[in-house]
Amino acid sequence: MGGAEYVQQALAGLGQAAGDGVDPALPLYATTFVVVDLETTGGAPDGGGITEIGAVKVRGGEELGVLATLVNPGVPIPPFITVLTGITQAMLVPAPPIEQVLPSFLEFVADAVLVAHNAPYDVGFLKAACARHGYRWPNPRVLDTAALARRVLSRDEVPNRKLGTLAAYFRTATRPTHRALDDAKATVDVLHGLIARLGGHRVDTVGEAIEFARAVTPTQRRKRHLADGLPKAPGVYIFRAADDRPLYVGTSGDIATRVRSYFTAAEKRARMSEMLAAAERVEAVECAHSLEAEVRELRLIGAHAPPYNRRSKFPERMVWLKLTDGPYPRLSVVRSLADGDEAYLGPFGSRRAAELAAAGFHDALPLRQCTHRLSLRTVTPACALAELGRCPAPCEHRITPEEYAAHAVDPFRAATATDPGSVVHALLARIGALAADQRYEEAAVVRARLAAVLRATVRMQRLTALAGIAELAAARPAARGGWELALVRHGRLAGAGVSPPGVHPRPTIELIRATAETVPPGPGPVPRASAEESERILSWLERPETRLVEMSSGWASPAAGAARFRDLLSKIENAASHQLSTERP
């Protein structure tokens, strides 16, 4: 090929935008492939370095077009590259630079699967060149013939997977010569030879071929039929065992696409491989929109505790921190709240988290920590905390119930329901005193307790505000037009739906209301839903595009509530994260 030679055959149908993508279910015989090879200066893919591009477009074994050109890299070509390829500096001087070649190349590869031998190398150079010169990389599907050969051919058949070795094995019409077009044509014949071998592996589509070239396990290949026939819609999917027991529950905006991903090389989790080996079918539950799907997922996980789900499995393990009854209340960790409970904090995901917050309150308030049932008539011997001055000793009646309530009980009630300011400032003062005495480790402990208090109060006040609304209707624009609708009662999703485009959503809201779940009020801030469900609902409601349609009562948080300390909580968490990262070896 001469130095000034620039050959491109114009093809019909190349006017469409690049990057439209190829359906992975397209049969291999109907797939358009663009087989490409590059010659370079041998450096790293930094946006330059390409000296020659050769590309051949084929479909069904027929050649559709060729693109071949030398490229002026703008830098001297190393002597060893000239020896290897035969491309000299004189040949490259009149050649176009890569920024002039890219538009034609990107048009050439539009709506095709890109094929290369050791594809990461060639694709890396092309992507870097696009990024450097301001062209959008179309992100086509890529098939690597080297990787495919590793899966199809055994060591007994070929000693290695070099292009020259494979060309000799398949007796290609064109021999590789370290020139781009010759190597691309040889790769075309290698590709056809490999595709002929894929039938024995039950690989018939381009998507299957791409995944087969990757490190897909035999279990994934054997079980991938489980993804057949699933809807391309938002909802929940359930992997079930032979006895119909749920193994794993997940959610997605596109059930079919998400489930197929479990049978690809992208899925590398060991527990998922174990789950797929036990799975016998996949059940899909279509939902109106993503919020309903997320809520259904949480409820299914909570109801069945699938063995391969790690999160949200045991909502009943949530605990609360509450004040006990009696003249001298103390903090107690409980599993549930009763109708008479008024001062409480939570829910916490674990007893340890609740005890950390309790320790914060004990640092800030003179709450007793003993578990004795105290009487106003009988004196109980004081514990060591009283001797150390860390307890007002209500057991020995050193403090009246009224004084105890004013200094210990009322600040806790205020911290949980309205303003935690007194507790926060007391803990900050304690941290400052410890730091001034250079007792930094103790200060860090108190800081962690402050974070636990803030985290719990911020969370509960948000949940309480939502759960106090008997009914709330909200709408969010749907991606395909119309409105996603949600009906929330006492912090629980009671109904969901989508109104069609061009139709007023009011009739759909009324239909949802007529068929919605009845949610009676109860004790606690989230009486008929898990805290995680209510938090998912809050996230959906707080998005800028969500509109509140109707509410049975006002939605408000305390003006001096825990939310005003969010910035402080973020600083504490960032400081703790930085300390942890610096302490790791």
Coordinates of C-alpha atoms in Angstrom, one line a residue:
M1 CA 0.0 0.0 0.0
G2 CA 1.5 3.4 -1.0
G3 CA 2.2 6.2 1.4
A4 CA -0.5 8.5 0.1
E5 CA -3.0 5.7 -0.4
Y6 CA -6.3 6.1 1.3
V7 CA -9.0 3.6 0.3
Q8 CA -12.5 3.5 1.7
Q9 CA -15.5 1.9 0.1
A10 CA -18.7 3.8 0.8
L11 CA -21.5 1.5 2.0
A12 CA -25.2 1.9 2.0
G13 CA -26.8 2.3 5.4
L14 CA -23.8 4.0 7.1
G15 CA -25.7 7.2 7.7
Q16 CA -27.1 6.1 11.0
A17 CA -25.6 7.3 14.2
A18 CA -22.7 5.3 15.6
G19 CA -23.2 3.5 18.9
D20 CA -26.8 2.5 18.3
G21 CA -25.7 -0.9 19.6
V22 CA -26.3 -4.5 18.4
D23 CA -29.0 -6.7 19.8
P24 CA -27.2 -9.4 21.7
A25 CA -29.9 -11.9 20.6
L26 CA -29.0 -11.4 16.9
P27 CA -27.8 -14.7 15.3
L28 CA -24.2 -14.8 14.4
Y29 CA -24.9 -15.3 10.7
A30 CA -27.0 -12.1 10.6
T31 CA -24.5 -10.0 12.6
T32 CA -22.4 -7.3 10.9
F33 CA -18.8 -7.5 12.1
V34 CA -16.0 -4.9 11.6
V35 CA -12.7 -6.6 12.0
V36 CA -10.0 -4.1 12.7
D37 CA -6.2 -4.2 13.1
L38 CA -3.8 -1.3 14.0
E39 CA -0.2 -0.7 13.5
T40 CA 1.4 1.6 16.1
T41 CA 4.6 3.2 17.2
G42 CA 4.6 0.7 20.1
G43 CA 3.9 3.1 22.9
A44 CA 1.1 3.4 25.4
P45 CA -2.4 4.4 24.2
D46 CA -2.2 8.1 24.9
G47 CA -4.3 9.4 21.9
G48 CA -1.6 9.1 19.3
G49 CA 0.9 6.5 18.1
I50 CA -1.4 4.9 15.4
T51 CA 0.5 4.4 12.1
E52 CA -2.0 2.3 10.1
I53 CA -5.6 1.2 10.3
G54 CA -7.1 -1.7 8.5
A55 CA -10.7 -2.7 8.8
V56 CA -13.0 -5.2 7.0
K57 CA -16.8 -5.3 7.3
V58 CA -18.4 -8.7 6.9
R59 CA -21.8 -10.3 7.5
G60 CA -22.8 -13.9 6.9
G61 CA -19.3 -14.7 5.5
E62 CA -19.6 -12.0 2.8
E63 CA -17.3 -9.0 2.7
L64 CA -19.2 -5.7 2.7
G65 CA -16.5 -3.1 2.7
V66 CA -12.9 -2.2 3.5
L67 CA -11.2 0.8 5.1
A68 CA -7.5 1.0 5.0
T69 CA -5.1 3.9 5.5
L70 CA -1.7 4.9 6.8
V71 CA -1.8 7.4 9.6
N72 CA 0.8 10.1 10.3
P73 CA 1.4 9.8 14.1
G74 CA 3.1 13.1 14.2
V75 CA 6.3 11.6 15.8
P76 CA 9.2 9.7 14.4
I77 CA 8.6 6.0 13.9
P78 CA 11.0 3.8 15.9
P79 CA 13.5 1.8 13.8
F80 CA 12.4 -1.6 15.2
I81 CA 8.8 -0.8 14.1
T82 CA 10.0 -0.2 10.6
V83 CA 11.9 -3.5 10.7
L84 CA 8.8 -5.3 12.0
T85 CA 6.1 -3.7 9.7
G86 CA 8.0 -2.3 6.8
I87 CA 6.4 1.1 7.4
T88 CA 8.9 3.9 6.9
Q89 CA 8.9 7.5 8.0
A90 CA 8.7 8.5 4.3
M91 CA 5.5 6.5 3.9
L92 CA 3.9 8.3 6.8
V93 CA 4.7 11.9 6.0
P94 CA 1.9 12.4 3.3
A95 CA -0.6 10.3 5.3
P96 CA -3.5 12.0 7.1
P97 CA -3.4 12.5 10.9
I98 CA -5.6 10.4 13.1
E99 CA -8.1 13.3 13.7
Q100 CA -8.9 13.2 10.0
V101 CA -9.3 9.5 9.9
L102 CA -11.5 9.0 12.9
P103 CA -14.7 10.4 11.4
S104 CA -14.6 7.9 8.5
F105 CA -13.6 5.0 10.8
L106 CA -16.4 5.8 13.3
E107 CA -18.9 5.9 10.5
F108 CA -17.5 2.6 9.2
V109 CA -18.0 0.8 12.5
A110 CA -21.5 2.2 13.1
D111 CA -24.1 -0.5 14.1
A112 CA -21.5 -3.3 13.9
V113 CA -19.7 -5.6 16.4
L114 CA -16.1 -4.6 16.6
V115 CA -13.7 -7.6 16.3
A116 CA -9.9 -7.6 16.9
H117 CA -7.2 -10.0 17.9
N118 CA -6.2 -9.0 21.4
A119 CA -9.0 -6.4 21.3
P120 CA -8.1 -4.5 24.4
Y121 CA -4.9 -3.2 22.7
D122 CA -6.6 -1.9 19.5
V123 CA -9.7 -0.6 21.3
G124 CA -7.5 1.1 23.9
F125 CA -5.7 3.1 21.1
L126 CA -8.9 4.0 19.3
K127 CA -10.7 5.1 22.5
A128 CA -7.7 7.2 23.5
A129 CA -7.6 8.9 20.1
C130 CA -11.3 9.7 20.3
A131 CA -10.9 11.2 23.7
R132 CA -7.9 13.3 22.7
H133 CA -9.5 14.7 19.6
G134 CA -13.0 15.2 20.9
Y135 CA -14.9 12.4 19.3
R136 CA -17.5 10.3 21.1
W137 CA -16.5 6.7 21.3
P138 CA -19.6 4.7 20.2
N139 CA -18.9 2.0 22.7
P140 CA -19.7 -0.9 20.3
R141 CA -19.9 -4.5 21.4
V142 CA -16.4 -6.0 21.1
L143 CA -15.4 -9.6 20.3
D144 CA -11.8 -10.7 20.9
T145 CA -10.7 -13.5 18.6
A146 CA -7.7 -14.3 20.9
A147 CA -10.0 -14.7 23.9
L148 CA -12.5 -16.7 21.8
A149 CA -9.7 -19.0 20.6
R150 CA -8.7 -19.7 24.2
R151 CA -12.2 -21.0 24.9
V152 CA -12.7 -22.9 21.6
L153 CA -9.3 -24.4 20.8
S154 CA -7.3 -26.7 23.0
R155 CA -3.6 -26.8 23.5
D156 CA -3.5 -30.1 21.6
E157 CA -4.8 -28.2 18.5
V158 CA -2.7 -25.0 18.7
P159 CA 0.4 -24.4 20.9
N160 CA -0.6 -20.7 21.4
R161 CA -3.2 -18.1 20.3
K162 CA -1.1 -15.8 18.2
L163 CA -2.7 -14.6 15.1
G164 CA 0.0 -16.2 12.9
T165 CA -0.6 -19.6 14.6
L166 CA -4.4 -19.4 14.2
A167 CA -4.0 -18.2 10.6
A168 CA -1.9 -21.3 9.8
Y169 CA -4.4 -23.6 11.7
F170 CA -7.4 -22.3 9.8
R171 CA -5.5 -21.9 6.5
T172 CA -6.5 -18.3 6.0
A173 CA -6.5 -16.9 2.5
T174 CA -4.4 -13.9 3.7
R175 CA -1.3 -14.5 5.8
P176 CA -0.5 -12.0 8.7
T177 CA 2.3 -9.6 7.7
H178 CA 2.2 -7.1 10.5
R179 CA 0.4 -4.7 8.1
A180 CA -3.0 -3.6 9.3
L181 CA -5.2 -4.7 6.3
D182 CA -3.5 -8.0 5.8
D183 CA -3.8 -8.8 9.5
A184 CA -7.4 -7.7 9.5
K185 CA -8.2 -10.0 6.6
A186 CA -6.5 -12.9 8.3
T187 CA -8.5 -12.2 11.4
V188 CA -11.7 -12.3 9.4
D189 CA -10.9 -15.9 8.3
V190 CA -9.9 -16.8 11.9
L191 CA -13.2 -15.3 13.1
H192 CA -15.2 -17.5 10.6
G193 CA -13.3 -20.6 11.7
L194 CA -14.0 -19.9 15.3
I195 CA -17.7 -19.2 14.7
A196 CA -17.9 -22.6 12.9
R197 CA -16.7 -24.2 16.1
L198 CA -19.2 -22.4 18.4
G199 CA -22.1 -24.5 17.2
G200 CA -20.8 -27.4 19.2
H201 CA -21.0 -25.2 22.3
R202 CA -24.6 -24.2 21.7
V203 CA -23.5 -20.6 21.0
D204 CA -25.7 -19.1 18.3
T205 CA -26.0 -15.4 19.0
V206 CA -23.5 -12.5 19.1
G207 CA -24.3 -11.9 22.8
E208 CA -23.6 -15.6 23.6
A209 CA -20.3 -15.5 21.6
I210 CA -19.1 -12.4 23.5
E211 CA -19.9 -13.9 26.8
F212 CA -18.5 -17.3 25.8
A213 CA -15.2 -15.6 25.1
R214 CA -15.1 -14.4 28.6
A215 CA -14.5 -16.4 31.8
V216 CA -18.1 -17.7 32.1
T217 CA -18.4 -20.8 34.4
P218 CA -20.0 -24.0 33.1
T219 CA -22.8 -23.4 35.6
Q220 CA -23.6 -20.0 34.1
R221 CA -23.7 -21.5 30.6
R222 CA -25.8 -24.4 31.7
K223 CA -28.3 -22.2 33.6
R224 CA -28.6 -19.2 31.4
H225 CA -31.9 -20.4 30.0
L226 CA -33.4 -19.4 33.3
A227 CA -33.3 -15.8 32.0
D228 CA -35.5 -16.6 29.0
G229 CA -38.9 -15.1 28.7
L230 CA -38.6 -12.6 31.5
P231 CA -40.2 -9.2 31.1
K232 CA -38.2 -6.1 30.2
A233 CA -40.0 -4.1 32.9
P234 CA -39.3 -2.8 36.4
G235 CA -40.0 -5.3 39.2
V236 CA -38.6 -8.0 41.4
Y237 CA -37.0 -11.3 40.4
I238 CA -36.7 -14.3 42.7
F239 CA -34.3 -17.2 42.1
R240 CA -36.0 -20.4 43.4
A241 CA -34.6 -23.8 44.3
A242 CA -36.1 -27.1 43.1
D243 CA -38.4 -27.1 46.2
D244 CA -39.6 -23.6 45.3
R245 CA -37.7 -22.1 48.2
P246 CA -36.5 -18.5 47.5
L247 CA -32.7 -18.4 47.2
Y248 CA -32.2 -14.8 46.2
V249 CA -34.4 -11.7 45.7
G250 CA -33.4 -8.7 43.7
T251 CA -34.9 -5.7 41.9
S252 CA -34.2 -3.9 38.7
G253 CA -35.7 -1.4 36.3
D254 CA -35.3 -4.1 33.6
I255 CA -35.8 -7.6 35.0
A256 CA -34.7 -9.4 31.8
T257 CA -31.5 -7.5 31.4
R258 CA -30.6 -7.8 35.1
V259 CA -31.2 -11.5 35.3
R260 CA -29.2 -12.1 32.2
S261 CA -26.2 -10.4 33.8
Y262 CA -26.0 -13.2 36.4
F263 CA -24.9 -15.5 33.6
T264 CA -22.2 -13.3 32.2
A265 CA -18.5 -12.9 33.1
A266 CA -19.4 -9.7 34.9
E267 CA -20.8 -11.7 37.7
K268 CA -17.8 -12.8 39.8
R269 CA -19.3 -13.1 43.3
A270 CA -18.7 -16.6 44.8
R271 CA -22.0 -16.7 46.6
M272 CA -23.8 -16.0 43.4
S273 CA -22.1 -18.9 41.7
E274 CA -23.2 -21.1 44.5
M275 CA -26.8 -19.7 44.3
L276 CA -26.9 -20.3 40.5
A277 CA -25.9 -23.9 41.0
A278 CA -28.9 -24.4 43.3
A279 CA -31.4 -22.3 41.3
E280 CA -34.0 -24.1 39.1
R281 CA -36.2 -21.2 38.0
V282 CA -36.6 -17.4 38.1
E283 CA -39.9 -15.8 39.0
A284 CA -40.6 -12.2 38.0
V285 CA -43.0 -9.8 39.7
E286 CA -43.7 -6.8 37.5
C287 CA -44.2 -3.5 39.3
A288 CA -45.6 -0.1 38.4
H289 CA -42.3 1.7 39.0
S290 CA -38.9 1.5 40.8
L291 CA -40.3 2.5 44.2
E292 CA -42.8 -0.3 44.3
A293 CA -40.1 -2.7 43.1
E294 CA -37.8 -1.7 45.9
V295 CA -40.5 -2.0 48.6
R296 CA -41.6 -5.4 47.3
E297 CA -38.0 -6.6 47.4
L298 CA -37.6 -5.5 51.0
R299 CA -40.9 -7.2 52.0
L300 CA -40.0 -10.4 50.2
I301 CA -36.6 -10.5 51.8
G302 CA -38.0 -9.8 55.2
A303 CA -40.7 -12.5 54.8
H304 CA -38.5 -15.3 53.4
A305 CA -34.9 -14.5 54.5
P306 CA -33.4 -15.9 51.3
P307 CA -30.0 -17.5 52.2
Y308 CA -28.1 -15.5 49.5
N309 CA -29.4 -12.1 50.4
R310 CA -27.1 -10.3 52.9
R311 CA -29.1 -7.2 53.6
S312 CA -32.6 -6.5 54.9
K313 CA -33.1 -10.2 55.9
F314 CA -34.2 -9.8 59.4
P315 CA -36.3 -6.6 60.0
E316 CA -37.5 -8.1 63.2
R317 CA -34.0 -7.8 64.7
M318 CA -34.4 -4.0 64.8
V319 CA -34.1 -2.7 68.4
W320 CA -35.2 0.5 70.2
L321 CA -33.7 2.5 73.0
K322 CA -36.4 3.7 75.4
L323 CA -36.9 5.0 78.9
T324 CA -38.4 2.5 81.3
D325 CA -41.3 3.3 83.6
G326 CA -41.0 4.2 87.3
P327 CA -39.9 7.3 89.3
Y328 CA -36.3 7.0 88.1
P329 CA -36.3 5.8 84.5
R330 CA -33.3 4.3 82.8
L331 CA -32.4 3.5 79.2
S332 CA -33.3 0.0 78.0
V333 CA -32.8 -1.8 74.7
V334 CA -36.0 -3.4 73.6
R335 CA -37.2 -5.4 70.5
S336 CA -40.6 -3.6 70.2
L337 CA -42.6 -0.7 71.5
A338 CA -45.8 -0.8 73.5
D339 CA -48.8 1.5 73.3
G340 CA -47.7 3.4 76.5
D341 CA -44.1 4.0 75.4
E342 CA -43.5 7.7 74.9
A343 CA -39.7 8.4 75.1
Y344 CA -37.7 6.2 72.7
L345 CA -35.1 6.3 70.0
G346 CA -34.5 4.1 67.0
P347 CA -34.9 1.8 65.3
F348 CA -31.3 0.5 65.4
G349 CA -30.0 -2.2 63.1
S350 CA -28.2 -4.0 66.0
R351 CA -28.0 -4.0 69.8
R352 CA -24.4 -2.8 69.5
A353 CA -25.5 0.4 67.7
A354 CA -28.2 1.0 70.3
E355 CA -25.8 0.5 73.2
L356 CA -23.3 3.0 71.5
A357 CA -26.0 5.6 71.4
A358 CA -27.0 4.9 75.0
A359 CA -23.4 5.4 76.1
G360 CA -23.5 8.8 74.4
F361 CA -26.6 9.8 76.4
H362 CA -24.9 8.4 79.6
D363 CA -21.9 10.7 78.9
A364 CA -24.1 13.7 78.5
L365 CA -27.0 13.1 81.0
P366 CA -27.1 11.9 84.6
L367 CA -29.2 8.9 83.7
R368 CA -28.7 5.9 86.0
Q369 CA -27.2 2.8 84.4
C370 CA -28.1 0.2 87.0
T371 CA -30.9 -2.3 86.3
H372 CA -32.4 -2.3 89.8
R373 CA -36.1 -1.5 90.1
L374 CA -36.0 1.5 92.4
S375 CA -38.6 2.5 95.0
L376 CA -39.5 5.8 96.5
R377 CA -39.8 4.2 99.9
T378 CA -36.8 1.8 100.0
V379 CA -33.2 2.8 99.6
T380 CA -30.9 0.6 97.5
P381 CA -27.1 0.6 98.0
A382 CA -25.3 2.8 95.5
C383 CA -23.0 1.3 92.8
A384 CA -19.4 2.4 91.9
L385 CA -20.7 5.0 89.4
A386 CA -22.2 6.9 92.2
E387 CA -19.0 6.9 94.2
L388 CA -17.1 8.2 91.1
G389 CA -19.6 11.0 90.7
R390 CA -21.0 9.7 87.4
C391 CA -24.5 8.9 88.7
P392 CA -26.7 11.2 91.0
A393 CA -27.5 8.0 93.0
P394 CA -31.3 8.0 92.9
C395 CA -31.0 4.5 94.5
E396 CA -30.1 6.3 97.8
H397 CA -32.6 9.1 97.2
R398 CA -29.9 11.7 96.8
I399 CA -32.0 13.3 94.0
T400 CA -35.7 13.8 93.9
P401 CA -37.8 12.3 91.0
E402 CA -38.5 15.9 89.9
E403 CA -34.9 16.9 89.8
Y404 CA -34.0 13.6 88.1
A405 CA -36.7 14.2 85.5
A406 CA -35.5 17.8 84.9
H407 CA -31.8 16.9 84.5
A408 CA -31.9 13.4 82.9
V409 CA -35.3 12.4 81.6
D410 CA -36.6 15.6 80.0
P411 CA -33.4 16.2 78.0
F412 CA -33.6 12.7 76.6
R413 CA -37.2 13.2 75.6
A414 CA -36.3 16.5 74.0
A415 CA -33.4 15.0 72.1
T416 CA -35.5 12.3 70.6
A417 CA -38.6 14.3 69.8
T418 CA -37.5 17.8 69.1
D419 CA -34.1 19.3 70.0
P420 CA -31.0 17.2 70.8
G421 CA -28.9 20.4 71.3
S422 CA -28.3 20.0 75.0
V423 CA -27.0 16.4 74.5
V424 CA -24.8 17.4 71.5
H425 CA -23.3 20.4 73.3
A426 CA -22.5 18.4 76.4
L427 CA -20.7 15.7 74.3
L428 CA -18.8 18.3 72.4
A429 CA -17.7 19.9 75.6
R430 CA -16.5 16.5 76.9
I431 CA -14.6 15.9 73.6
G432 CA -13.0 19.3 73.9
A433 CA -11.9 18.7 77.5
L434 CA -10.4 15.3 76.7
A435 CA -8.6 16.7 73.7
A436 CA -7.2 19.6 75.8
D437 CA -5.8 17.0 78.2
Q438 CA -4.3 15.1 75.2
R439 CA -6.5 12.1 75.9
Y440 CA -7.2 11.7 72.2
E441 CA -8.2 8.1 72.2
E442 CA -10.9 8.7 74.8
A443 CA -12.1 11.8 72.8
A444 CA -12.4 9.5 69.8
V445 CA -14.6 7.2 71.8
V446 CA -16.9 10.0 72.8
R447 CA -16.9 11.3 69.2
A448 CA -18.2 7.9 68.0
R449 CA -20.9 8.0 70.7
L450 CA -21.9 11.5 69.5
A451 CA -22.2 10.2 65.9
A452 CA -24.4 7.4 67.1
V453 CA -26.7 9.8 68.9
L454 CA -26.9 12.2 65.9
R455 CA -27.4 9.4 63.4
A456 CA -30.3 7.9 65.4
T457 CA -32.0 11.2 66.2
V458 CA -31.8 12.5 62.6
R459 CA -33.1 9.2 61.3
M460 CA -36.0 8.9 63.7
Q461 CA -37.2 12.4 63.3
R462 CA -37.4 12.0 59.5
L463 CA -39.3 8.7 59.9
T464 CA -41.6 10.2 62.5
A465 CA -42.5 13.1 60.3
L466 CA -43.5 10.8 57.5
A467 CA -45.3 8.2 59.6
G468 CA -47.5 10.9 61.2
I469 CA -49.2 11.5 57.8
A470 CA -52.3 9.3 57.5
E471 CA -52.2 9.4 53.7
L472 CA -50.0 11.0 51.2
A473 CA -50.3 10.9 47.4
A474 CA -47.2 11.8 45.2
A475 CA -46.3 11.7 41.5
R476 CA -43.1 11.7 39.6
P477 CA -42.7 12.0 35.8
A478 CA -42.3 8.6 34.1
A479 CA -39.5 8.0 31.7
R480 CA -41.9 7.2 28.8
G481 CA -44.4 9.8 29.6
G482 CA -47.2 9.9 32.1
W483 CA -46.7 9.8 35.9
E484 CA -45.4 7.3 38.4
L485 CA -47.8 7.5 41.4
A486 CA -47.5 6.4 45.0
L487 CA -49.9 6.3 47.9
V488 CA -48.2 6.3 51.3
R489 CA -50.0 5.7 54.6
H490 CA -48.2 6.1 57.9
G491 CA -44.8 5.6 56.3
R492 CA -45.9 2.5 54.4
L493 CA -46.4 2.2 50.6
A494 CA -50.1 1.3 50.3
G495 CA -50.5 1.5 46.6
A496 CA -48.7 2.3 43.4
G497 CA -49.5 2.8 39.7
V498 CA -48.7 4.7 36.5
S499 CA -51.0 7.1 34.7
P500 CA -50.8 6.9 30.9
P501 CA -49.2 9.8 28.8
G502 CA -51.7 12.5 27.9
V503 CA -54.2 11.5 30.6
H504 CA -54.8 13.4 33.8
P505 CA -53.5 11.3 36.7
R506 CA -56.4 12.0 39.0
P507 CA -58.5 9.0 37.9
T508 CA -55.5 6.7 38.4
I509 CA -54.9 8.1 41.9
E510 CA -58.5 7.5 42.8
L511 CA -58.3 3.9 41.5
I512 CA -55.1 3.4 43.6
R513 CA -56.8 4.8 46.6
A514 CA -59.8 2.5 46.2
T515 CA -57.6 -0.6 46.0
A516 CA -54.8 0.5 48.4
E517 CA -53.8 -1.4 51.5
T518 CA -55.4 -0.3 54.8
V519 CA -52.7 0.9 57.2
P520 CA -53.9 1.6 60.8
P521 CA -51.8 3.8 63.1
G522 CA -49.8 2.1 65.9
P523 CA -47.0 2.7 68.4
G524 CA -43.6 4.0 67.2
P525 CA -42.6 6.3 64.3
V526 CA -42.9 3.5 61.6
P527 CA -45.9 1.5 62.9
R528 CA -46.7 -0.6 59.8
A529 CA -43.5 -0.6 57.8
S530 CA -39.8 -1.4 58.3
A531 CA -37.6 1.7 58.8
E532 CA -35.8 0.7 55.6
E533 CA -39.0 0.8 53.6
S534 CA -39.9 4.2 54.9
E535 CA -36.4 5.5 54.1
R536 CA -36.8 4.2 50.5
I537 CA -40.1 6.1 50.3
L538 CA -38.5 9.2 51.7
S539 CA -35.7 9.1 49.2
W540 CA -38.3 8.8 46.4
L541 CA -40.4 11.7 47.8
E542 CA -37.4 14.0 48.3
R543 CA -36.2 13.9 44.7
P544 CA -36.6 17.3 43.0
E545 CA -38.9 15.9 40.3
T546 CA -41.4 14.3 42.7
R547 CA -44.6 16.3 43.3
L548 CA -46.8 16.0 46.4
V549 CA -50.4 15.8 45.2
E550 CA -52.4 15.4 48.4
M551 CA -51.7 15.0 52.1
S552 CA -54.1 14.4 55.0
S553 CA -52.0 16.6 57.2
G554 CA -48.9 18.8 57.2
W555 CA -45.5 17.3 56.7
A556 CA -42.9 19.0 58.9
S557 CA -39.9 18.4 61.1
P558 CA -39.0 20.3 64.3
A559 CA -37.5 23.7 63.6
A560 CA -34.6 23.1 66.1
G561 CA -34.6 19.3 65.3
A562 CA -31.7 16.9 64.8
A563 CA -31.5 17.8 61.1
R564 CA -29.6 21.0 61.9
F565 CA -26.7 18.9 63.0
R566 CA -26.3 17.0 59.7
D567 CA -23.2 18.9 58.8
L568 CA -21.6 18.1 62.2
L569 CA -22.5 14.4 61.7
S570 CA -20.9 14.5 58.2
K571 CA -17.7 16.0 59.7
I572 CA -17.6 13.4 62.4
E573 CA -18.1 10.5 60.0
N574 CA -15.4 11.9 57.6
A575 CA -13.0 12.3 60.5
A576 CA -13.6 8.7 61.7
S577 CA -13.2 7.4 58.1
H578 CA -9.9 9.3 57.7
Q579 CA -8.6 8.0 61.1
L580 CA -9.5 4.4 60.1
S581 CA -7.7 4.7 56.7
T582 CA -4.5 6.1 58.3
E583 CA -4.5 3.3 61.0
R584 CA -4.6 0.5 58.5
P585 CA -1.2 -1.1 57.8

